JSON list of C-alpha atoms in Angstrom, two decimals:
[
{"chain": "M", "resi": 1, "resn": "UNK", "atom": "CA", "xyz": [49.73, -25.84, 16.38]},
{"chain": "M", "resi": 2, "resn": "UNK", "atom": "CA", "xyz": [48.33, -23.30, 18.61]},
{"chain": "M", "resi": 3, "resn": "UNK", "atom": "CA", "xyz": [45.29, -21.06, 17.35]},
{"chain": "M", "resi": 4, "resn": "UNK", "atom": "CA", "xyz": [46.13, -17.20, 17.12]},
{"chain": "M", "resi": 5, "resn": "UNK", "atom": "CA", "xyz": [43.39, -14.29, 16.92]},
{"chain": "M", "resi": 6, "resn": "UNK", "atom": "CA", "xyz": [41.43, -14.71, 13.73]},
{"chain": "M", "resi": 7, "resn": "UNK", "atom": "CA", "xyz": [42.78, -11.02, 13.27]},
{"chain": "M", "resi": 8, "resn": "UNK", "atom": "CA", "xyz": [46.52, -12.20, 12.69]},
{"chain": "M", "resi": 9, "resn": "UNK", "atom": "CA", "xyz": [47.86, -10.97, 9.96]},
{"chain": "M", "resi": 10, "resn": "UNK", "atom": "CA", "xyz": [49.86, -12.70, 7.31]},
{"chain": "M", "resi": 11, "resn": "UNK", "atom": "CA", "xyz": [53.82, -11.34, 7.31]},
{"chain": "M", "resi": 12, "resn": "UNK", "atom": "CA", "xyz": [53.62, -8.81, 4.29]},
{"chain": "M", "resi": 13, "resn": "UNK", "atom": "CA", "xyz": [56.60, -10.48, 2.44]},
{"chain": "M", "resi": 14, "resn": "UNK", "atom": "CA", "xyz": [54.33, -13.62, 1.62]},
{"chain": "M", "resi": 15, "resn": "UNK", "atom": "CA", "xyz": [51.68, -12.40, 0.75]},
{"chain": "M", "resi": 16, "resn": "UNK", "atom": "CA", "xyz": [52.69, -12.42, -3.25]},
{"chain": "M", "resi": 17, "resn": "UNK", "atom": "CA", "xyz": [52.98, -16.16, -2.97]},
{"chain": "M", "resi": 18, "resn": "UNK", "atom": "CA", "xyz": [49.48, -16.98, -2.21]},
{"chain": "M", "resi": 19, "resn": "UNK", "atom": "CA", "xyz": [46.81, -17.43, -5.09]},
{"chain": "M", "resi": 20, "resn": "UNK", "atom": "CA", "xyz": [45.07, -20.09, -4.14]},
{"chain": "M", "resi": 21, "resn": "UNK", "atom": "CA", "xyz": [44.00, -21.63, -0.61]},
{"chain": "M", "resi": 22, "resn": "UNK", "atom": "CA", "xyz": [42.47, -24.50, -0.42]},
{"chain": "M", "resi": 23, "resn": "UNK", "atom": "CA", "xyz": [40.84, -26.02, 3.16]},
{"chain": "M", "resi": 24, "resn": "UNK", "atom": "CA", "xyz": [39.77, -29.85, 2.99]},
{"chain": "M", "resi": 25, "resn": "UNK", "atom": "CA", "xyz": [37.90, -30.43, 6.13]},
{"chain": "M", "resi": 26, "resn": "UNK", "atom": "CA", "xyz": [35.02, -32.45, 7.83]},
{"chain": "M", "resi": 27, "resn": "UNK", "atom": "CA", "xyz": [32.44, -35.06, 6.09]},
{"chain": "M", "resi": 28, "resn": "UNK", "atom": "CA", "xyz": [29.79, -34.81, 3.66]},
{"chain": "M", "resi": 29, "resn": "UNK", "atom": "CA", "xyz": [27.29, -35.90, 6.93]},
{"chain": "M", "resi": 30, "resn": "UNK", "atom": "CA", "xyz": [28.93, -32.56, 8.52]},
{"chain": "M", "resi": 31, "resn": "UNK", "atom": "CA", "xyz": [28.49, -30.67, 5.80]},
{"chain": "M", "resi": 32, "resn": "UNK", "atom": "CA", "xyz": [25.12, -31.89, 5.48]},
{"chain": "M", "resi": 33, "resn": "UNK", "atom": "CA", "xyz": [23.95, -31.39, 8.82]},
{"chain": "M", "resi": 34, "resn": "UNK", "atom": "CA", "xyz": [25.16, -28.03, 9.24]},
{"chain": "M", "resi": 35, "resn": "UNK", "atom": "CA", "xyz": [22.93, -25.09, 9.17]},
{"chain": "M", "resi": 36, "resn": "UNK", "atom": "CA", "xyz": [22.75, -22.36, 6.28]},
{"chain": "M", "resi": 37, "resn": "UNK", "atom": "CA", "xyz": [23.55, -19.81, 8.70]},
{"chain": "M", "resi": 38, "resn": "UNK", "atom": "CA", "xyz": [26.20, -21.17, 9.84]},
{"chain": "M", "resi": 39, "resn": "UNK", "atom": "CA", "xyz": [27.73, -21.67, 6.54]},
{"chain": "M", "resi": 40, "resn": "UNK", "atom": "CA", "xyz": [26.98, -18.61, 5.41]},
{"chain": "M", "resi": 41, "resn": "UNK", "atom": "CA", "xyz": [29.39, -17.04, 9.13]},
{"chain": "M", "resi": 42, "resn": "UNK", "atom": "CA", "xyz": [32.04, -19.81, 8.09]},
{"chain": "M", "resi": 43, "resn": "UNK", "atom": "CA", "xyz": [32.22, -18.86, 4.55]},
{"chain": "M", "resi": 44, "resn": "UNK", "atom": "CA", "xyz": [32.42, -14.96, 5.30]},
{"chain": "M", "resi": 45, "resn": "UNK", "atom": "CA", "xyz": [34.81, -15.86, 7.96]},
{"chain": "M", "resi": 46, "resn": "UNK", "atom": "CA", "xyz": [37.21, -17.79, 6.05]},
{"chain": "M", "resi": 47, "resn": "UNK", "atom": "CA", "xyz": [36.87, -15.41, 3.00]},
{"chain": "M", "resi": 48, "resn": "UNK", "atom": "CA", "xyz": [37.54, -12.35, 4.77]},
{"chain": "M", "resi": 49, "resn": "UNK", "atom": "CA", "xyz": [40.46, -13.65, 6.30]},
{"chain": "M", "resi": 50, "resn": "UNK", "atom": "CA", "xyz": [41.81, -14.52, 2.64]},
{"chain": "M", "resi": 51, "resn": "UNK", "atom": "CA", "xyz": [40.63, -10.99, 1.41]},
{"chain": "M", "resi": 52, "resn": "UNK", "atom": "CA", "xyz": [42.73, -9.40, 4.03]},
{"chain": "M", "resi": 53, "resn": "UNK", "atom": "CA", "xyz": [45.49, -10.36, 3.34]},
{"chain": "M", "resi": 54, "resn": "UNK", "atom": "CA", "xyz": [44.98, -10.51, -0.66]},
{"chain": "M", "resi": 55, "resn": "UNK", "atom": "CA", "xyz": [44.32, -14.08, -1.24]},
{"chain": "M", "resi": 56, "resn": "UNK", "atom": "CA", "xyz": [42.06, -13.70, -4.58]},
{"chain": "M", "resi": 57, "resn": "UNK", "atom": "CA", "xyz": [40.75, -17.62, -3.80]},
{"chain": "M", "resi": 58, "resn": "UNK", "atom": "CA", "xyz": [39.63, -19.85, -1.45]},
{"chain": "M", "resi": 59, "resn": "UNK", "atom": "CA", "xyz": [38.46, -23.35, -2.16]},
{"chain": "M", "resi": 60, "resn": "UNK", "atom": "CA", "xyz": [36.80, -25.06, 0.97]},
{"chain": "M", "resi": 61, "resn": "UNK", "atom": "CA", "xyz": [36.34, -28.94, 0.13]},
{"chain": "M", "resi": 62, "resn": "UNK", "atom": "CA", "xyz": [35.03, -31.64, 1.88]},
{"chain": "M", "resi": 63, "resn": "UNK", "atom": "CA", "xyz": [37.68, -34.11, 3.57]},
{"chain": "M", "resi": 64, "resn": "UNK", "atom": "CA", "xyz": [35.64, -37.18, 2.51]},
{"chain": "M", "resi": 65, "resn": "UNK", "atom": "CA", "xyz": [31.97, -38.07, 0.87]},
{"chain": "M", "resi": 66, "resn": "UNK", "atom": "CA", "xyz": [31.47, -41.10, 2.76]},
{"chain": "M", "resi": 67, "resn": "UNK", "atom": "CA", "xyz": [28.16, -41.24, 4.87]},
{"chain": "M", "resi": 68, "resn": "UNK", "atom": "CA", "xyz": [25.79, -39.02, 2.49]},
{"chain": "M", "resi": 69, "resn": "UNK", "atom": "CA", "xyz": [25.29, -38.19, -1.20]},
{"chain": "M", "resi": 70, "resn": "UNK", "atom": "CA", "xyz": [26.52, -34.89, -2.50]},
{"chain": "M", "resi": 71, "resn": "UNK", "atom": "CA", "xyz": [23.58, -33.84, -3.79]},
{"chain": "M", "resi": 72, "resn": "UNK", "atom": "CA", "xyz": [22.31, -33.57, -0.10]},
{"chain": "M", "resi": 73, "resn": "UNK", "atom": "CA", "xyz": [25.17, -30.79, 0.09]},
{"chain": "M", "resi": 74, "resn": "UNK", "atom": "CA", "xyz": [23.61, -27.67, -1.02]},
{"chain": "M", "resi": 75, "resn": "UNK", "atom": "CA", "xyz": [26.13, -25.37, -0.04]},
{"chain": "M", "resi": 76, "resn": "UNK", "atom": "CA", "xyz": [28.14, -25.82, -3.02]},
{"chain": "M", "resi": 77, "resn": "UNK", "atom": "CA", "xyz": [29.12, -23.21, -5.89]},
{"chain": "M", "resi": 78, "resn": "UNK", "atom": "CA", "xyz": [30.83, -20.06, -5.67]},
{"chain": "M", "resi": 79, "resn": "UNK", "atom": "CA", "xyz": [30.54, -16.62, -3.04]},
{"chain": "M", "resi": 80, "resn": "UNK", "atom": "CA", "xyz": [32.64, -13.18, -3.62]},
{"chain": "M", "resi": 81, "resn": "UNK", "atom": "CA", "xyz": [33.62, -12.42, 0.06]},
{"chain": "M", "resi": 82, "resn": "UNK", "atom": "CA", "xyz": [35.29, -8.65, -0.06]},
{"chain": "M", "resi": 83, "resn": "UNK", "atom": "CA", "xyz": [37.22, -9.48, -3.30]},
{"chain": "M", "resi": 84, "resn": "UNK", "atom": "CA", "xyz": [38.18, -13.26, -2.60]},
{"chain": "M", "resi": 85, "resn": "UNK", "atom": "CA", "xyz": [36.12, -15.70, -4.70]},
{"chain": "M", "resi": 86, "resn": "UNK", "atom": "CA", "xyz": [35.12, -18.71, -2.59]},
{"chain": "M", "resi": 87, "resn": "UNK", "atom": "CA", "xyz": [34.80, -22.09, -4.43]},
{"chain": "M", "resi": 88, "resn": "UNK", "atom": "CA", "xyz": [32.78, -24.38, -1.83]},
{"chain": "M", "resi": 89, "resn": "UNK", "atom": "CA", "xyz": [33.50, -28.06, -3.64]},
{"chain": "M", "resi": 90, "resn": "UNK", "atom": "CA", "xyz": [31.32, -30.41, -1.71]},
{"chain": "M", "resi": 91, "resn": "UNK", "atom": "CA", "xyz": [32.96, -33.59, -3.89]},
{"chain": "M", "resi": 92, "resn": "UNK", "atom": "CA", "xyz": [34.37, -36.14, -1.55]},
{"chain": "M", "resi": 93, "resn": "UNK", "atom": "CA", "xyz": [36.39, -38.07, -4.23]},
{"chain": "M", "resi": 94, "resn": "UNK", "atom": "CA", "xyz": [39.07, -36.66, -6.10]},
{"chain": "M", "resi": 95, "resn": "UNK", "atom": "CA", "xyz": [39.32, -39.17, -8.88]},
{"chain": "M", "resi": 96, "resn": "UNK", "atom": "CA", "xyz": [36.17, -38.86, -9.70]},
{"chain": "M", "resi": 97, "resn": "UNK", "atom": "CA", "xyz": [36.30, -35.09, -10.05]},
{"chain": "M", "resi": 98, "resn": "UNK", "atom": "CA", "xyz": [39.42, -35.77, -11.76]},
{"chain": "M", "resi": 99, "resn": "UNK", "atom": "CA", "xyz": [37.94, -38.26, -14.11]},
{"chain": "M", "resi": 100, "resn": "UNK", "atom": "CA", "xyz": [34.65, -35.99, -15.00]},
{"chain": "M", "resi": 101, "resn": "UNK", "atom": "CA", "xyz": [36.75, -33.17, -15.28]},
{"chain": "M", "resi": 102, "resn": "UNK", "atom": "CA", "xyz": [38.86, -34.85, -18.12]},
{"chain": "M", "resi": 103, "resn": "UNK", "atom": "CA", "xyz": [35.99, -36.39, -19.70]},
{"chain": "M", "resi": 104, "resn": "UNK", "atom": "CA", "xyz": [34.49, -32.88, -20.15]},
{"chain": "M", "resi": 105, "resn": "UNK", "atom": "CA", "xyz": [37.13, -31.44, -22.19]},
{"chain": "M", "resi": 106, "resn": "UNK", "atom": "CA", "xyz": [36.50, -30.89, -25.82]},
{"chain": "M", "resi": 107, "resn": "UNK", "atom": "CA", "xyz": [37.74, -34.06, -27.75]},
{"chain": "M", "resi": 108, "resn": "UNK", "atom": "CA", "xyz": [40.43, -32.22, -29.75]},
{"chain": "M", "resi": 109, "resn": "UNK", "atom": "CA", "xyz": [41.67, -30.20, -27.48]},
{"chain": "M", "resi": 110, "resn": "UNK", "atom": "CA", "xyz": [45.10, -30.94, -26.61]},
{"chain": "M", "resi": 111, "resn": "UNK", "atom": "CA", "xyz": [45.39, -32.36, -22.53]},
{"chain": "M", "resi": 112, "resn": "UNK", "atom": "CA", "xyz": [48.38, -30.01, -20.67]},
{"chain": "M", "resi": 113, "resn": "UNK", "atom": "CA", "xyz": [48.62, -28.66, -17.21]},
{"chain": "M", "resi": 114, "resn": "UNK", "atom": "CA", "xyz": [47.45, -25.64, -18.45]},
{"chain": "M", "resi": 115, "resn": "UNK", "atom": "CA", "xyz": [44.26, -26.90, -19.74]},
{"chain": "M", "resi": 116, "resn": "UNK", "atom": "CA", "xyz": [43.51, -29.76, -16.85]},
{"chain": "M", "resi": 117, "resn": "UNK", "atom": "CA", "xyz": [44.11, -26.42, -14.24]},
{"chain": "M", "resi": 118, "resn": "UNK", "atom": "CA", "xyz": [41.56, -25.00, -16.33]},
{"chain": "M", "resi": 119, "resn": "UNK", "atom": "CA", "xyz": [39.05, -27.57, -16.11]},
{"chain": "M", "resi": 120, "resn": "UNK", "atom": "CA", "xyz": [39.55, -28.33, -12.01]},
{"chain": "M", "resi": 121, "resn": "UNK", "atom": "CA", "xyz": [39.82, -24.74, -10.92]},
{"chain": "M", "resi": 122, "resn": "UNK", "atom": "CA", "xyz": [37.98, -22.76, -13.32]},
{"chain": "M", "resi": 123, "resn": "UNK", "atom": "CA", "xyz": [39.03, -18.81, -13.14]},
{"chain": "M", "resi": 124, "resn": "UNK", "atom": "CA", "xyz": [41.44, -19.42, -9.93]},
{"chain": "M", "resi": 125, "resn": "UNK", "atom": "CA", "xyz": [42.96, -21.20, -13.65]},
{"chain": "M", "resi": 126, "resn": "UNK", "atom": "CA", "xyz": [46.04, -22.46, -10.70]},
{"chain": "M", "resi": 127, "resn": "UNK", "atom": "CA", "xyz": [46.19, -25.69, -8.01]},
{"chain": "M", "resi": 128, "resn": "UNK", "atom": "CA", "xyz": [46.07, -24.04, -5.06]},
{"chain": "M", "resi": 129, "resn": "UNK", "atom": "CA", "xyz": [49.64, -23.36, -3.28]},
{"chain": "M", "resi": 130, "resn": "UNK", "atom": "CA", "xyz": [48.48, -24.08, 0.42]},
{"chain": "M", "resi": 131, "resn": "UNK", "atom": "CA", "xyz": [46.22, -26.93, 1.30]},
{"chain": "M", "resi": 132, "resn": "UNK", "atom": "CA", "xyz": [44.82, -26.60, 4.95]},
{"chain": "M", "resi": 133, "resn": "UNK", "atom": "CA", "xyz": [44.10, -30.42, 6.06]},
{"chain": "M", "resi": 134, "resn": "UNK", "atom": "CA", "xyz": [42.23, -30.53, 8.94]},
{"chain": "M", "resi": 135, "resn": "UNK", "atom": "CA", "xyz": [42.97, -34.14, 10.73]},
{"chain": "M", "resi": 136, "resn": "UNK", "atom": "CA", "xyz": [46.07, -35.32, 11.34]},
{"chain": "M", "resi": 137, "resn": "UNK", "atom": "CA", "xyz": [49.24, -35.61, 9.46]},
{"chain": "M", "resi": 138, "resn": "UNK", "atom": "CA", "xyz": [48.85, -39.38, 9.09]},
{"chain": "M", "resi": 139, "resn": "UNK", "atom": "CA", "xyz": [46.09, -39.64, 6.34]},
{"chain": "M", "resi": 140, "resn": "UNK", "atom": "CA", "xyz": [45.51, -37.36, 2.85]},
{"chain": "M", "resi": 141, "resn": "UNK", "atom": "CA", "xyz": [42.74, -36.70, 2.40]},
{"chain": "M", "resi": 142, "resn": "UNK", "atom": "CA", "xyz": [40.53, -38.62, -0.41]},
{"chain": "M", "resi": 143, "resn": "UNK", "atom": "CA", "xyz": [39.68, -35.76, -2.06]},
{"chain": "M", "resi": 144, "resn": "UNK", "atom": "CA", "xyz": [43.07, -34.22, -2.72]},
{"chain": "M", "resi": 145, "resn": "UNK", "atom": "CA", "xyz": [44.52, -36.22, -6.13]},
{"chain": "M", "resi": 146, "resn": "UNK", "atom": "CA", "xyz": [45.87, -33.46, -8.85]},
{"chain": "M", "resi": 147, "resn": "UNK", "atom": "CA", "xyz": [46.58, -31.00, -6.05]},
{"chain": "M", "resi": 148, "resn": "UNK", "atom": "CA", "xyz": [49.23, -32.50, -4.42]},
{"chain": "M", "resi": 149, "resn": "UNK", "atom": "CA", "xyz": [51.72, -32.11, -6.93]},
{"chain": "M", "resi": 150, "resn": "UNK", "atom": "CA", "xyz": [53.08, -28.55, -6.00]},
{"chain": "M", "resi": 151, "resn": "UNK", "atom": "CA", "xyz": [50.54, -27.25, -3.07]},
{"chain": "M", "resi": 152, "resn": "UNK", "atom": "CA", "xyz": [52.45, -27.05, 0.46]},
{"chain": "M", "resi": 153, "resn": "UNK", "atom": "CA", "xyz": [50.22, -29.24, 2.96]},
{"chain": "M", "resi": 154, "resn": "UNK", "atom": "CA", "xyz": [50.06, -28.11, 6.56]},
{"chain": "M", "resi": 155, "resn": "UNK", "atom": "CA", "xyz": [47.89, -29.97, 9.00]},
{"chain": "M", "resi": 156, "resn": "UNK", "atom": "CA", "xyz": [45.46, -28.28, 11.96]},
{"chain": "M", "resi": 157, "resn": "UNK", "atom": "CA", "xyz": [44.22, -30.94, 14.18]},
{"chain": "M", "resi": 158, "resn": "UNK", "atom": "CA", "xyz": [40.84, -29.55, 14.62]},
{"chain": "M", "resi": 159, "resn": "UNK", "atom": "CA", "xyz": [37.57, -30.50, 13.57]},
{"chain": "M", "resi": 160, "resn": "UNK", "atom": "CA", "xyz": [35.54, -28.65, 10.59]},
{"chain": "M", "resi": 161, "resn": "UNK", "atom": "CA", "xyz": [32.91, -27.83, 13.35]},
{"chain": "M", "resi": 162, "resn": "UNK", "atom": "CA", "xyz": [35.86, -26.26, 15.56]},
{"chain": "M", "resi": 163, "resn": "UNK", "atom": "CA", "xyz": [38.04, -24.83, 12.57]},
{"chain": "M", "resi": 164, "resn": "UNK", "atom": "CA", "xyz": [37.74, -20.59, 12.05]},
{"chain": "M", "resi": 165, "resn": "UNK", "atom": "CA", "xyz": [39.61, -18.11, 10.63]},
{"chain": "M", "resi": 166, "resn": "UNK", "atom": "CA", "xyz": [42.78, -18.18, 13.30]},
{"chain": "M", "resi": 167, "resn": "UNK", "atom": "CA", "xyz": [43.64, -21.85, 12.51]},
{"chain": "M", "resi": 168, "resn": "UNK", "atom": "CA", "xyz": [44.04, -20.88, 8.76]},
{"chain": "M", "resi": 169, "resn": "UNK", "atom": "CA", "xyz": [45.82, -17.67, 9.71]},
{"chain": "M", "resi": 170, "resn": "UNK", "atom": "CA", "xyz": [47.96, -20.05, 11.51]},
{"chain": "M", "resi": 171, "resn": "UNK", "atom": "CA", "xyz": [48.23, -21.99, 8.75]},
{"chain": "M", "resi": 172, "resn": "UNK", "atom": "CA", "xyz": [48.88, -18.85, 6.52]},
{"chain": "M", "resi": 173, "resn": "UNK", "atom": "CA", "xyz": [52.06, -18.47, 9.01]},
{"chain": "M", "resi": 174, "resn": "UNK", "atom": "CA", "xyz": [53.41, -21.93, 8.73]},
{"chain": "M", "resi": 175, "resn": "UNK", "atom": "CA", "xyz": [53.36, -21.54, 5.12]},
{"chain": "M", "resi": 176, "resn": "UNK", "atom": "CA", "xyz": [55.42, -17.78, 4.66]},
{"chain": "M", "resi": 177, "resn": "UNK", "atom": "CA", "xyz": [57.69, -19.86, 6.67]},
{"chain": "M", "resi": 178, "resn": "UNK", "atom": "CA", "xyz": [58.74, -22.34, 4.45]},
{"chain": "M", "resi": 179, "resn": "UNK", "atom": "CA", "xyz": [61.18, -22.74, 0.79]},
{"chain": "M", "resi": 180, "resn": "UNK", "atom": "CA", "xyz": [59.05, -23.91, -1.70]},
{"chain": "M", "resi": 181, "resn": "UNK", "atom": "CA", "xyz": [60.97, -25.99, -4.42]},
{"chain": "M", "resi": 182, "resn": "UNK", "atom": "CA", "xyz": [57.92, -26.86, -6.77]},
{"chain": "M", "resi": 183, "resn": "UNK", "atom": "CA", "xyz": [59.26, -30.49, -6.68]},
{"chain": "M", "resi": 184, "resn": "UNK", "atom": "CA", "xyz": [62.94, -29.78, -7.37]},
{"chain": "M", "resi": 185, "resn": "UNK", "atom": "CA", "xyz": [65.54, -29.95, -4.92]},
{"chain": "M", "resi": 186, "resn": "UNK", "atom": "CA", "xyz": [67.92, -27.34, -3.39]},
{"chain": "M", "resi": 187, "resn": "UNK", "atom": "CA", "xyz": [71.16, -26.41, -5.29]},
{"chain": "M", "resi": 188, "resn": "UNK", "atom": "CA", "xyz": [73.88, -27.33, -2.73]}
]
């Protein structure tokens, strides 16, 4: 995939379709080790890209947790970036998340989509509906469990060190190019 301008814009008739991005990149030792300025110039990258071209929400999650605790991540939580709310999830394993998420649900409260949506994405309240994987095509991501059900997937071979706002405007172009079937299949 070949990286455009980080200014490329997103072809106005898809731009309806997109709630929720979500970019799953790089290792909890890379997210570790990287500076708090330079997350701060990612983050405001990446989110103004989304805010131009009216994504509300952005979820940037770390590929894998392997190689250093979580809690040495302290880049986590939330950041309003011109009007797109940035979720920065530094949780390597998505069973886990999964699993905690469940587990803090009030006991009588009844378990739907609806209400596990709720409790993974908090007011984005929707899976996201385009994953940004940055690796190759051959391996999901360990992180990634519930959101695979209806998100479209499109791969950027590119490092999270490497990876700006043109590679997910590129990504942003693969995806207004596709039919989405939500599972189903095509009427024929």
């Amino acid at each position: 995939m070949t990286r455009p301008p980080a200014d490329l814009a997103q072809p106005a008739h898809a731009a309806p379709t997109l709630h929720h991005v979500m970019v799953v990149g790089g290792t909890a030792t890379e997210w570790s080790d990287m500076q708090l300025d330079d997350w701060e110039k990612r983050i405001d990258e990446l989110g103004s890209y989304c805010a131009s071209i009216g994504v509300p929400w952005l979820t940037v999650r770390v590929y894998r947790g392997e190689g250093s605790s979580e809690r040495d991540i302290t880049t986590g939580g939330r950041h309003d970036v011109g009007g797109c709310c940035v979720a920065v999830d530094p949780h390597g394993d998505g069973r886990r998340r999964f699993a905690d998420a469940m587990n803090a649900l009030e006991p009588t409260l009844t378990v739907t989509e609806a209400t596990v949506n709720a409790a993974l994405y908090g007011p984005a309240e929707s899976e996201p509906d385009l994953i940004v994987v940055l690796g190759p095509p051959t391996q999901l991501p360990p992180s990634l469990v519930w959101e695979l059900a209806y998100a479209e997937l499109v791969f950027i071979p590119v490092t999270w060190s490497e990876f700006g706002a043109g590679d997910l405007a590129a990504a942003v172009v693969d995806f207004a190019g596709r039919h989405r079937r939500f599972g189903g299949l095509d009427d024929e």
